[in-house]
Coordinates of C-alpha atoms in Angstrom, one line a residue:
Chain H
X1 CA 23.5 43.9 -0.8
X2 CA 27.1 44.3 -2.0
X3 CA 28.1 45.8 -5.3
X4 CA 27.1 43.7 -8.3
X5 CA 29.8 41.7 -9.8
X6 CA 29.5 39.5 -12.9
X7 CA 30.0 35.8 -12.0
X8 CA 31.1 33.0 -14.3
X9 CA 28.5 30.3 -13.5
X10 CA 28.3 26.6 -14.3
X11 CA 24.7 25.6 -14.1
X12 CA 23.4 22.0 -13.7
X13 CA 19.7 21.4 -13.9
X14 CA 17.9 18.6 -15.7
X15 CA 14.7 20.3 -16.5
X16 CA 15.1 22.2 -19.7
X17 CA 12.3 24.6 -18.7
X18 CA 14.1 25.6 -15.5
X19 CA 17.6 25.6 -17.1
X20 CA 16.5 28.1 -19.7
X21 CA 14.7 30.1 -16.9
X22 CA 17.8 30.2 -14.8
X23 CA 20.0 31.2 -17.7
X24 CA 17.7 34.1 -18.4
X25 CA 17.6 35.1 -14.7
X26 CA 21.4 34.9 -14.3
X27 CA 21.9 36.9 -17.5
X28 CA 19.4 39.5 -16.3
X29 CA 21.8 40.2 -13.3
X30 CA 24.8 40.3 -15.6
X31 CA 26.3 36.9 -14.8
X32 CA 27.7 34.7 -17.5
X33 CA 26.6 31.1 -17.7
X34 CA 29.7 29.4 -19.1
X35 CA 28.1 25.9 -19.2
X36 CA 24.6 24.7 -18.7
X37 CA 24.4 20.9 -18.2
X38 CA 21.7 18.4 -17.4
X39 CA 23.4 15.7 -15.3
X40 CA 26.0 15.2 -12.6
X41 CA 28.6 13.6 -14.9
X42 CA 28.5 16.6 -17.2
X43 CA 28.6 18.9 -14.2
X44 CA 31.9 17.4 -13.0
X45 CA 33.4 17.7 -16.4
X46 CA 32.2 21.3 -16.9
X47 CA 33.4 22.4 -13.5
X48 CA 36.8 21.0 -14.2
X49 CA 37.0 22.6 -17.6
X50 CA 35.7 26.1 -16.9
X51 CA 36.9 26.8 -13.3
X52 CA 33.8 29.0 -12.7
X53 CA 33.3 31.4 -9.8
X54 CA 30.3 29.4 -8.7
X55 CA 28.5 26.2 -9.4
X56 CA 24.7 26.3 -9.2
X57 CA 23.2 22.8 -9.2
X58 CA 19.9 21.0 -8.7
X59 CA 19.9 18.1 -6.1
X60 CA 18.0 15.7 -8.2
X61 CA 19.3 14.7 -11.6
X62 CA 19.5 11.8 -14.0
X63 CA 20.1 8.9 -14.1
X64 CA 18.5 7.9 -10.8
X65 CA 16.9 11.2 -9.9
X66 CA 18.1 10.8 -6.3
X67 CA 20.7 13.2 -5.0
X68 CA 23.3 13.0 -7.8
X69 CA 23.6 16.8 -8.0
X70 CA 24.3 17.1 -4.3
X71 CA 26.9 14.3 -4.3
X72 CA 28.6 15.9 -7.3
X73 CA 28.7 19.2 -5.4
X74 CA 30.2 17.5 -2.4
X75 CA 32.8 15.8 -4.5
X76 CA 33.7 19.0 -6.3
X77 CA 34.2 20.7 -2.9
X78 CA 36.3 17.9 -1.6
X79 CA 38.6 18.2 -4.7
X80 CA 38.6 21.9 -4.6
X81 CA 37.5 23.4 -1.2
X82 CA 37.7 27.0 -2.5
X83 CA 35.0 26.3 -5.1
X84 CA 31.8 28.1 -4.3
X85 CA 28.7 25.9 -4.7
X86 CA 25.0 26.8 -4.5
X87 CA 22.6 23.9 -4.3
X88 CA 19.0 24.2 -5.2
X89 CA 16.7 21.7 -3.6
X90 CA 13.0 21.0 -4.0
X91 CA 13.0 19.9 -0.3
X92 CA 13.6 21.3 3.1
X93 CA 15.8 18.5 4.3
X94 CA 18.4 18.9 7.0
X95 CA 20.1 15.7 5.8
X96 CA 20.9 17.3 2.4
X97 CA 21.9 20.7 3.9
X98 CA 24.2 19.1 6.5
X99 CA 25.9 16.9 4.0
X100 CA 26.7 19.9 1.9
X101 CA 27.8 22.2 4.7
X102 CA 30.1 19.5 6.1
X103 CA 32.0 19.6 2.8
X104 CA 35.1 21.8 3.0
X105 CA 34.9 24.1 6.0
X106 CA 31.3 25.3 5.5
X107 CA 32.3 28.5 3.7
X108 CA 31.3 29.4 0.2
X109 CA 28.3 27.0 0.2
X110 CA 24.6 27.7 -0.1
X111 CA 21.6 25.5 0.2
X112 CA 18.5 27.1 -1.2
X113 CA 15.0 25.9 -1.8
X114 CA 14.1 26.0 -5.5
X115 CA 11.2 28.2 -4.6
X116 CA 13.7 30.9 -3.7
X117 CA 14.8 31.5 -7.3
X118 CA 11.4 33.1 -7.9
X119 CA 12.4 35.7 -5.3
X120 CA 14.9 37.0 -7.8
X121 CA 16.6 39.6 -5.7
X122 CA 17.0 37.2 -2.7
X123 CA 18.4 34.7 -5.2
X124 CA 20.9 37.2 -6.6
X125 CA 22.1 38.3 -3.1
X126 CA 22.5 34.6 -2.0
X127 CA 24.5 33.9 -5.2
X128 CA 26.9 36.8 -4.5
X129 CA 27.1 35.9 -0.8
X130 CA 28.1 32.3 -1.6
X131 CA 30.5 33.4 -4.4
X132 CA 32.1 35.7 -1.9
X133 CA 32.8 32.8 0.5
X134 CA 29.7 33.2 2.7
X135 CA 27.3 30.5 3.9
X136 CA 23.7 30.7 3.0
X137 CA 21.0 28.5 4.2
X138 CA 17.4 28.8 3.1
X139 CA 15.2 30.6 5.6
X140 CA 12.7 27.8 5.4
X141 CA 15.4 25.3 6.5
X142 CA 16.4 27.6 9.3
X143 CA 12.8 28.0 10.3
X144 CA 12.5 24.3 10.7
X145 CA 15.6 24.0 12.7
X146 CA 14.4 26.7 15.0
X147 CA 11.5 24.5 16.0
X148 CA 13.9 21.9 17.3
X149 CA 14.9 23.9 20.3
X150 CA 17.4 21.3 21.3
X151 CA 20.7 21.8 23.2
X152 CA 22.7 23.8 22.9
X153 CA 20.3 26.1 21.2
X154 CA 17.9 25.8 24.0
X155 CA 19.9 28.2 26.0
X156 CA 19.4 30.9 23.5
X157 CA 16.6 33.5 24.1
X158 CA 13.9 34.0 21.5
X159 CA 15.6 37.1 20.3
X160 CA 19.0 35.5 20.1
X161 CA 17.5 32.7 18.0
X162 CA 16.0 35.2 15.7
X163 CA 19.4 36.8 15.3
X164 CA 21.1 33.5 14.7
X165 CA 18.5 32.6 12.1
X166 CA 19.3 35.8 10.2
X167 CA 23.0 35.0 10.6
X168 CA 22.4 31.6 9.1
X169 CA 20.8 33.2 6.2
X170 CA 24.1 35.0 5.5
X171 CA 23.0 38.4 6.5
X172 CA 25.5 41.0 7.8
X173 CA 25.1 42.7 11.2
X174 CA 23.9 45.9 9.3
X175 CA 21.2 44.0 7.5
X176 CA 20.1 42.2 10.7
X177 CA 19.9 45.5 12.5
X178 CA 17.8 46.9 9.8
X179 CA 15.4 44.0 9.7
X180 CA 14.9 43.8 13.5
X181 CA 14.8 47.5 13.8
X182 CA 17.5 47.7 16.5
X183 CA 20.9 49.3 16.6
X184 CA 23.9 47.5 15.1
X185 CA 25.5 47.5 18.5
X186 CA 22.6 45.6 19.9
X187 CA 23.0 43.0 17.1
X188 CA 26.7 42.7 17.9
X189 CA 25.8 42.1 21.6
X190 CA 23.3 39.4 20.7
X191 CA 25.8 37.7 18.4
X192 CA 28.4 37.9 21.2
X193 CA 26.0 36.2 23.6
X194 CA 25.1 33.6 21.0
X195 CA 28.7 32.7 20.4
X196 CA 29.3 32.5 24.1
X197 CA 26.3 30.3 24.8
X198 CA 27.3 28.0 21.9
X199 CA 30.8 27.6 23.4
X200 CA 32.4 28.6 20.1
X201 CA 36.2 29.0 20.2
X202 CA 37.6 32.6 20.1
X203 CA 38.6 33.0 16.5
X204 CA 37.9 35.6 13.8
X205 CA 34.4 36.8 13.7
X206 CA 33.3 35.5 10.3
X207 CA 34.5 32.0 10.9
X208 CA 32.7 31.9 14.3
X209 CA 29.5 33.1 12.6
X210 CA 29.7 30.2 10.2
X211 CA 30.4 27.8 13.1
X212 CA 27.3 29.1 14.8
X213 CA 25.3 28.3 11.8
X214 CA 26.8 24.8 11.6
X215 CA 26.0 24.3 15.3
X216 CA 22.4 24.9 14.2
X217 CA 22.4 22.4 11.4
X218 CA 24.2 19.7 13.3
X219 CA 22.1 20.1 16.5
Chain E
X1 CA -9.7 -48.3 7.0
X2 CA -13.1 -46.8 6.4
X3 CA -14.0 -45.5 3.0
X4 CA -15.1 -41.8 2.8
X5 CA -17.3 -42.4 -0.1
X6 CA -18.4 -44.7 -2.9
X7 CA -15.5 -43.8 -5.1
X8 CA -12.9 -44.9 -2.5
X9 CA -15.0 -48.1 -1.7
X10 CA -15.1 -49.0 -5.4
X11 CA -11.4 -48.9 -5.7
X12 CA -10.9 -51.2 -2.7
X13 CA -11.5 -54.8 -2.1
X14 CA -14.6 -55.8 -0.1
X15 CA -16.9 -53.4 -2.0
X16 CA -19.5 -56.0 -2.5
X17 CA -19.5 -57.1 1.1
X18 CA -19.8 -53.5 2.4
X19 CA -22.9 -51.4 2.6
X20 CA -21.8 -49.0 -0.2
X21 CA -23.6 -50.8 -3.1
X22 CA -26.8 -50.5 -1.1
X23 CA -26.2 -46.9 -0.3
X24 CA -25.5 -46.1 -3.9
X25 CA -28.6 -47.9 -5.0
X26 CA -30.6 -46.0 -2.3
X27 CA -29.1 -42.8 -3.6
X28 CA -30.2 -43.4 -7.1
X29 CA -33.6 -44.7 -6.1
X30 CA -34.4 -41.9 -3.7
X31 CA -33.8 -39.4 -6.5
X32 CA -37.2 -40.3 -8.0
X33 CA -39.6 -39.4 -5.2
X34 CA -37.7 -36.2 -4.5
X35 CA -37.5 -35.3 -8.2
X36 CA -41.2 -36.0 -8.7
X37 CA -42.2 -33.8 -5.8
X38 CA -39.9 -31.0 -7.0
X39 CA -41.2 -31.3 -10.6
X40 CA -44.9 -31.1 -9.4
X41 CA -44.2 -28.1 -7.2
X42 CA -42.4 -26.2 -9.9
X43 CA -45.0 -26.8 -12.5
X44 CA -47.8 -25.9 -10.1
X45 CA -46.1 -22.8 -8.9
X46 CA -45.2 -21.7 -12.4
X47 CA -48.8 -22.3 -13.6
X48 CA -50.4 -20.5 -10.6
X49 CA -47.8 -17.7 -10.7
X50 CA -48.3 -17.1 -14.4
X51 CA -52.0 -17.2 -14.1
X52 CA -52.0 -14.7 -11.2
X53 CA -49.3 -12.5 -12.7
X54 CA -52.1 -10.7 -14.5
X55 CA -53.4 -9.5 -11.1
X56 CA -49.8 -9.0 -9.7
X57 CA -50.3 -11.5 -6.9
X58 CA -48.5 -14.1 -8.9
X59 CA -45.3 -12.1 -9.2
X60 CA -44.0 -12.8 -5.7
X61 CA -44.8 -16.4 -6.4
X62 CA -42.7 -16.4 -9.5
X63 CA -39.9 -14.7 -7.5
X64 CA -40.2 -17.5 -4.9
X65 CA -39.8 -19.9 -7.8
X66 CA -36.4 -18.3 -8.5
X67 CA -35.5 -19.2 -4.9
X68 CA -36.8 -22.7 -5.2
X69 CA -33.3 -24.0 -5.7
X70 CA -32.5 -23.2 -2.0
X71 CA -34.6 -25.9 -0.3
X72 CA -34.0 -28.4 -3.1
X73 CA -30.3 -27.9 -2.9
X74 CA -30.4 -28.3 0.9
X75 CA -32.2 -31.6 0.5
X76 CA -29.8 -32.7 -2.2
X77 CA -26.7 -31.9 -0.1
X78 CA -28.3 -34.0 2.6
X79 CA -28.9 -36.9 0.2
X80 CA -25.2 -36.7 -0.7
X81 CA -24.3 -38.2 2.7
X82 CA -25.7 -41.5 1.5
X83 CA -22.8 -41.9 -0.9
X84 CA -20.2 -39.4 0.4
X85 CA -19.2 -38.8 4.0
X86 CA -17.3 -35.7 3.2
X87 CA -19.1 -32.6 4.4
X88 CA -21.1 -30.5 2.0
X89 CA -21.9 -27.3 3.8
X90 CA -24.1 -24.6 2.4
X91 CA -22.2 -22.3 0.0
X92 CA -24.4 -19.3 0.8
X93 CA -23.1 -16.2 2.6
X94 CA -24.7 -15.1 5.8
X95 CA -26.6 -11.8 5.0
X96 CA -24.9 -8.7 6.3
X97 CA -28.0 -7.4 8.1
X98 CA -30.9 -9.1 9.9
X99 CA -34.4 -9.2 8.4
X100 CA -36.1 -10.9 5.5
X101 CA -35.5 -8.2 2.9
X102 CA -31.7 -8.3 3.5
X103 CA -31.8 -12.1 3.2
X104 CA -33.7 -12.0 0.0
X105 CA -31.4 -9.3 -1.4
X106 CA -28.3 -11.3 -0.5
X107 CA -29.7 -14.5 -2.0
X108 CA -30.7 -12.9 -5.2
X109 CA -27.3 -11.4 -5.7
X110 CA -25.4 -14.6 -5.1
X111 CA -24.2 -16.7 -7.9
X112 CA -24.9 -19.8 -5.8
X113 CA -28.6 -19.1 -5.8
X114 CA -28.8 -19.3 -9.6
X115 CA -26.6 -22.3 -9.8
X116 CA -28.9 -24.1 -7.4
X117 CA -31.9 -23.0 -9.5
X118 CA -30.2 -24.5 -12.6
X119 CA -29.5 -27.7 -10.8
X120 CA -33.1 -27.9 -9.5
X121 CA -34.5 -27.5 -13.1
X122 CA -32.0 -30.1 -14.4
X123 CA -32.9 -32.4 -11.5
X124 CA -36.6 -32.1 -11.9
X125 CA -36.5 -32.8 -15.6
X126 CA -33.6 -35.0 -16.5
X127 CA -31.6 -36.2 -13.6
X128 CA -34.1 -38.1 -11.5
X129 CA -35.5 -40.0 -14.5
X130 CA -31.9 -40.9 -15.5
X131 CA -31.2 -42.1 -12.0
X132 CA -34.3 -44.2 -12.0
X133 CA -33.5 -45.6 -15.4
X134 CA -30.0 -46.7 -14.4
X135 CA -31.3 -48.2 -11.1
X136 CA -34.0 -50.2 -13.0
X137 CA -31.7 -51.3 -15.8
X138 CA -29.0 -52.4 -13.3
X139 CA -31.6 -54.5 -11.4
X140 CA -33.9 -55.8 -14.0
X141 CA -31.3 -57.8 -15.9
X142 CA -29.8 -59.8 -12.9
X143 CA -33.2 -60.2 -11.2
X144 CA -34.7 -61.5 -14.5
X145 CA -31.9 -64.0 -14.8
X146 CA -32.0 -65.2 -11.2
X147 CA -35.7 -65.5 -11.4
X148 CA -35.5 -68.0 -14.3
X149 CA -35.8 -71.2 -12.2
X150 CA -38.7 -69.7 -10.4
X151 CA -40.5 -68.8 -13.6
X152 CA -39.8 -72.3 -14.8
X153 CA -41.4 -73.8 -11.8
X154 CA -44.4 -71.6 -11.8
X155 CA -45.4 -70.1 -15.2
X156 CA -43.5 -72.6 -17.4
X157 CA -44.6 -75.8 -15.7
X158 CA -41.0 -77.0 -15.6
X159 CA -40.9 -77.1 -19.3
X160 CA -39.6 -73.6 -20.3
X161 CA -39.0 -70.2 -19.0
X162 CA -38.5 -66.9 -20.8
X163 CA -35.2 -65.2 -20.2
X164 CA -35.6 -61.4 -20.5
X165 CA -38.1 -62.0 -23.3
X166 CA -35.2 -62.7 -25.6
X167 CA -34.8 -66.4 -25.6
X168 CA -36.1 -69.3 -23.7
X169 CA -34.5 -71.7 -21.3
X170 CA -35.8 -75.2 -21.8
X171 CA -34.2 -77.3 -19.1
X172 CA -33.5 -77.1 -15.4
X173 CA -29.7 -77.1 -15.8
X174 CA -30.0 -74.3 -18.3
X175 CA -32.3 -72.4 -16.0
X176 CA -30.0 -72.7 -13.0
X177 CA -27.0 -71.8 -15.1
X178 CA -28.8 -68.6 -16.1
X179 CA -29.6 -67.9 -12.5
X180 CA -25.9 -68.3 -11.6
X181 CA -25.1 -65.9 -14.4
X182 CA -27.7 -63.6 -12.9
X183 CA -26.0 -63.7 -9.5
X184 CA -22.7 -62.8 -11.2
X185 CA -24.4 -60.0 -13.0
X186 CA -25.6 -58.7 -9.6
X187 CA -22.0 -58.0 -8.8
X188 CA -21.4 -56.2 -12.0
X189 CA -24.5 -54.2 -11.4
X190 CA -23.4 -53.2 -8.0
X191 CA -20.2 -51.8 -9.5
X192 CA -22.2 -50.1 -12.2
X193 CA -24.6 -48.5 -9.8
X194 CA -21.7 -47.4 -7.6
X195 CA -20.0 -45.8 -10.6
X196 CA -23.1 -43.9 -11.7
X197 CA -23.8 -42.8 -8.1
X198 CA -20.2 -41.4 -7.9
X199 CA -20.8 -39.5 -11.1
X200 CA -24.1 -38.1 -9.9
X201 CA -22.7 -37.2 -6.5
X202 CA -19.7 -35.4 -8.1
X203 CA -22.0 -33.5 -10.4
X204 CA -24.2 -32.4 -7.5
X205 CA -21.1 -31.4 -5.5
X206 CA -19.8 -29.4 -8.4
X207 CA -23.0 -27.5 -8.9
X208 CA -24.3 -26.9 -5.4
X209 CA -21.6 -27.4 -2.8
X210 CA -18.8 -24.9 -2.1
X211 CA -15.7 -25.5 -4.0
X212 CA -13.1 -27.1 -1.7
X213 CA -9.7 -25.5 -1.7
X214 CA -6.7 -25.8 0.5
X215 CA -7.2 -23.0 3.0
X216 CA -3.6 -22.8 3.9
X217 CA -2.7 -22.1 0.3
X218 CA -5.5 -19.5 0.1
X219 CA -4.2 -17.7 3.1
X220 CA -0.6 -17.6 1.8
X221 CA -1.8 -16.3 -1.5
X222 CA -3.9 -13.7 0.3
X223 CA -0.9 -12.5 2.3
X224 CA 1.2 -12.5 -0.8
X225 CA -1.4 -10.4 -2.7
X226 CA -1.6 -8.0 0.3
X227 CA 2.2 -7.5 0.2
X228 CA 2.0 -7.0 -3.5
X229 CA -0.7 -4.4 -3.0
X230 CA 1.4 -2.5 -0.5
X231 CA 4.4 -2.6 -2.9
X232 CA 2.2 -1.4 -5.7
X233 CA 0.9 1.3 -3.5
X234 CA 4.4 2.4 -2.7
X235 CA 5.4 2.4 -6.4
X236 CA 2.3 4.4 -7.2
X237 CA 3.2 7.0 -4.6
X238 CA 6.7 7.3 -6.0
X239 CA 5.3 7.7 -9.5
X240 CA 2.9 10.4 -8.4
X241 CA 5.7 12.2 -6.5
X242 CA 7.9 12.0 -9.6
X243 CA 5.2 13.3 -11.9
X244 CA 4.4 16.2 -9.7
X245 CA 8.0 17.0 -9.3
X246 CA 8.8 16.8 -13.0
X247 CA 5.7 18.6 -14.1
X248 CA 3.7 21.0 -12.0
X249 CA 6.5 21.9 -9.6
X250 CA 9.0 22.8 -12.3
X251 CA 6.4 24.8 -14.1
X252 CA 5.4 26.8 -11.1
X253 CA 9.0 27.5 -10.2
X254 CA 9.5 28.8 -13.8
X255 CA 6.4 30.9 -13.4
X256 CA 7.6 32.5 -10.1
X257 CA 10.9 33.2 -11.9
X258 CA 9.2 34.9 -14.8
X259 CA 7.0 36.9 -12.5
X260 CA 10.0 37.9 -10.3
X261 CA 11.8 39.2 -13.4
X262 CA 8.7 41.0 -14.6
X263 CA 8.5 42.7 -11.2
X264 CA 12.0 43.9 -11.6
X265 CA 11.2 45.6 -14.9
X266 CA 7.7 46.9 -14.0
X267 CA 7.5 50.6 -13.2
X268 CA 6.0 51.4 -9.8
X269 CA 2.2 51.6 -10.1
X270 CA -1.0 49.5 -10.1
X271 CA 0.5 47.0 -12.6
X272 CA 3.5 46.4 -10.3
X273 CA 1.2 45.8 -7.4
X274 CA -0.8 43.3 -9.4
X275 CA 2.4 41.5 -10.4
X276 CA 3.5 41.4 -6.8
X277 CA 0.3 39.9 -5.8
X278 CA 0.5 37.2 -8.6
X279 CA 4.1 36.5 -7.6
X280 CA 3.1 36.0 -4.0
X281 CA 0.3 33.7 -4.9
X282 CA 2.5 31.6 -7.1
X283 CA 5.0 31.4 -4.2
X284 CA 2.2 30.2 -1.9
X285 CA 1.1 27.6 -4.5
X286 CA 4.7 26.3 -4.7
X287 CA 5.0 26.0 -0.9
X288 CA 1.7 24.1 -0.8
X289 CA 2.7 21.8 -3.6
X290 CA 6.0 21.1 -1.8
X291 CA 4.2 20.1 1.4
X292 CA 1.8 17.9 -0.7
X293 CA 4.7 16.1 -2.4
X294 CA 6.5 15.7 0.9
X295 CA 3.4 14.0 2.3
X296 CA 3.0 11.7 -0.7
X297 CA 6.5 10.3 -0.7
X298 CA 9.4 12.0 1.1
X299 CA 12.5 12.0 -1.0
X300 CA 14.7 11.8 2.0
X301 CA 13.3 8.4 2.9
X302 CA 14.5 6.9 -0.4
X303 CA 17.9 8.7 -0.3
X304 CA 18.9 8.6 3.4
X305 CA 16.6 6.1 5.0
X306 CA 14.0 6.1 7.7
X307 CA 16.3 7.5 10.4
X308 CA 17.0 10.8 8.5
X309 CA 13.4 10.9 7.3
X310 CA 12.1 10.7 10.9
X311 CA 14.5 13.4 12.0
X312 CA 13.2 15.6 9.2
X313 CA 9.7 14.9 10.2
X314 CA 10.5 15.9 13.8
X315 CA 12.0 19.1 12.4
X316 CA 8.6 19.9 10.9
X317 CA 6.7 19.1 14.0
X318 CA 5.0 22.0 15.8
X319 CA 5.7 20.3 19.2
X320 CA 9.4 20.1 20.0
X321 CA 10.6 16.5 19.4
X322 CA 13.7 14.8 20.7
X323 CA 15.0 12.3 18.2
X324 CA 17.4 9.5 19.0
X325 CA 17.6 7.0 16.2
X326 CA 20.3 4.5 15.9
X327 CA 20.1 2.7 12.6
X328 CA 23.5 2.0 11.0
X329 CA 21.9 0.1 8.1
X330 CA 19.3 0.5 5.5
X331 CA 16.2 -1.7 5.7
X332 CA 13.7 -2.9 3.1
X333 CA 11.8 -0.1 1.4
X334 CA 8.3 -1.2 2.5
X335 CA 9.5 -1.5 6.1
X336 CA 11.1 1.9 6.1
X337 CA 8.0 3.5 4.5
X338 CA 5.6 1.9 7.0
X339 CA 7.7 2.9 10.0
X340 CA 8.1 6.4 8.7
X341 CA 4.4 7.0 8.1
X342 CA 3.5 5.6 11.5
X343 CA 5.9 8.0 13.2
X344 CA 4.6 10.9 11.1
X345 CA 1.0 10.0 11.9
X346 CA 1.9 9.7 15.6
X347 CA 3.6 13.1 15.6
X348 CA 0.7 14.7 13.8
X349 CA -1.6 13.2 16.5
X350 CA 0.7 14.6 19.2
X351 CA 0.4 18.0 17.7
X352 CA -3.4 17.8 17.1
X353 CA -4.8 16.0 20.2
X354 CA -2.3 15.5 23.0
X355 CA -1.6 19.0 24.2
X356 CA 1.9 17.8 24.9
X357 CA 4.8 20.2 25.6
X358 CA 7.3 17.8 24.0
X359 CA 7.6 14.5 22.4
X360 CA 10.4 11.9 22.0
X361 CA 11.1 9.5 19.1
X362 CA 13.5 6.6 19.5
X363 CA 14.4 4.1 16.9
X364 CA 16.7 1.1 16.7
X365 CA 17.2 -2.2 14.9
X366 CA 18.0 -5.2 17.0
X367 CA 17.6 -9.0 16.8
X368 CA 15.9 -8.7 13.4
X369 CA 13.3 -6.2 14.6
X370 CA 13.0 -2.5 13.7
X371 CA 11.4 -0.7 16.7
X372 CA 10.2 2.9 16.8
X373 CA 8.7 4.5 19.8
X374 CA 6.9 7.8 20.0
X375 CA 6.3 9.2 23.5
X376 CA 4.6 12.4 24.6
X377 CA 3.7 13.9 27.9
X378 CA 0.2 15.0 26.8
X379 CA -3.2 14.2 28.2
X380 CA -3.4 10.6 27.0
X381 CA -6.7 8.9 26.2
X382 CA -5.7 8.3 22.6
X383 CA -7.6 5.5 20.8
X384 CA -6.5 3.7 17.6
X385 CA -10.0 2.9 16.7
X386 CA -11.3 6.5 16.9
X387 CA -10.9 7.5 13.3
X388 CA -7.2 8.3 13.5
X389 CA -5.0 7.4 10.5
X390 CA -3.4 4.8 12.7
X391 CA -6.0 2.1 11.8
X392 CA -4.9 2.1 8.1
X393 CA -1.3 2.1 9.2
X394 CA -1.8 -0.8 11.5
X395 CA -3.0 -2.7 8.5
X396 CA 0.1 -1.7 6.6
X397 CA 2.3 -2.8 9.5
X398 CA 0.5 -6.1 9.9
X399 CA 1.0 -6.9 6.2
X400 CA 4.7 -6.9 7.0
X401 CA 4.1 -9.2 10.1
X402 CA 4.7 -6.2 12.3
X403 CA 2.9 -5.0 15.4
X404 CA 1.6 -1.6 16.4
X405 CA 0.9 -1.0 20.1
X406 CA -0.6 2.0 21.8
X407 CA -0.6 2.8 25.5
X408 CA -2.4 5.9 26.4
X409 CA -4.0 6.0 29.8
X410 CA -6.2 9.1 30.5
X411 CA -3.9 11.8 31.9
X412 CA -1.0 10.4 29.8
X413 CA 1.8 9.7 29.0
X414 CA 1.1 8.2 25.6
X415 CA 3.5 5.7 24.1
X416 CA 3.1 4.4 20.6
X417 CA 5.3 1.5 19.5
X418 CA 5.8 0.0 16.1
X419 CA 7.8 -3.2 15.5
X420 CA 8.5 -4.7 12.2
X421 CA 10.7 -7.8 11.6
X422 CA 13.3 -7.2 8.9
X423 CA 16.9 -7.8 7.9
X424 CA 19.3 -5.0 6.8
X425 CA 19.7 -4.6 3.0
X426 CA 22.7 -3.7 1.0
X427 CA 21.6 -0.2 0.3
X428 CA 24.0 2.5 1.5
X429 CA 22.9 4.9 4.2

């Protein structure tokens, strides 16, 4: 976990109960909620007005309770690719995650299950990761994708898939090494193999990591 | 053109020359003997039954009395043929099980049994005397008039003859004129008897023959109501999903948040352990609720269509699944839902029973048909009838005029195919 920094957050959540809960949670970690709104229209307006560090939004909002929040997030990203967006979803749906990750270049976005906000520390680290330009995908989504075992991921060994899953969750090499109880060098080697097997272009490390994650989600 | 019944014959020419007046007269006249026998039987059975009820033997007899409408109605439906060629089949259901008791139970529960009993009582007490009265009145007057010359020749010694005991004809010409009038009255009577017979026959048909309806209309209405049911079912699923999402799910998320924050502030110790436990349990409850909601009505189905929903279902499958779905358009909601649930059920069966190493789902829309196929390389021997959820889904598909076919030889491979006719809708993918 990196050093805490206070973020200016625009929050969109239609349920009053959760909105208040999230404001309390974000406040607890020292973030400032500059605007808390209940629908996609207001979200667009608030994001334009406050230029926050990060937008946290629910997928499902009035008027139709479909995927207005997600679409608003995608539109915001199209208008302003540098804007970090963390989407909270009630569902593990690849369709939602892909749509979001395809917006911009896949950096500074997060797709978390709503359940995850209860894991307050995980939520906090995901928030900082996304605000810092990282890509975070909920472990549950990643777990599902792992079951697919389709090309090109089929060529990965079980261990490599495990590593990639952790990469997709936005973890650093150090964190991965700690979790798998291996050396950081071993993690680096796994990641090198993964990148090679996924035929990812030689570019800077971070970007390639993101691409690896995207390869997952678009498999 | 042959008339079907007295009513048609009455409205056409040649009624008097046809056999219908005679048949109508026969119908009314034959009421009397049948009615008298029924009346006697009922009175006798009721009397004996009541007398013996004291020693319990009479009770079955009284119960039999309640069923007395059955044979009487059967005879009456037969007698209808005299005046009406249209079929009058029995309105009773065939009992579900063999055996006398099942038959008795069925009959006692049927509305028709009681209607027949009512008709029988009316017939034994009021209807047959009325039939007889009409018959006699319609005949006595013309016969009396026609008989005037005969009476004049016999009883009146050629001097006078009583006409219907109301006045007296006193000359031959008068007597013959009355007889001619009598002959004319015969014609009027024939029409009167016909009309009364029509009324009686219709009353009988109304009370003890099945109500005739246009079967085609009925079937269409049935199909429509089934479609309405399926739609209502879908709407209900959506409502439940929405309620769970807006209510329980939000509350539990808030609860896990509160517990998570409490854990942050709790000093290490037994209380923190308890909190951690509670927090984990709440998290599990949330995960379970999510699965439940997903099963009730997957949100992705409404938002992204059946292709995406199937891909997501494949993601969740334990057995690896290759998905190739080519659906550039959205399809009607009921169709998408039916196809989705069939694929889900098929994938669940693959995971549970087939022992397959992998499965494959293909989907496309061509020539006005949506076709999904689920293949697996498992052990085969799957059976739609054997208590799988596919039976209910087959019904759902058939409501939409679709087909569900399963090929699963022992040893595999298994191929399930669902086809539903539909046209693309305007909804965006």
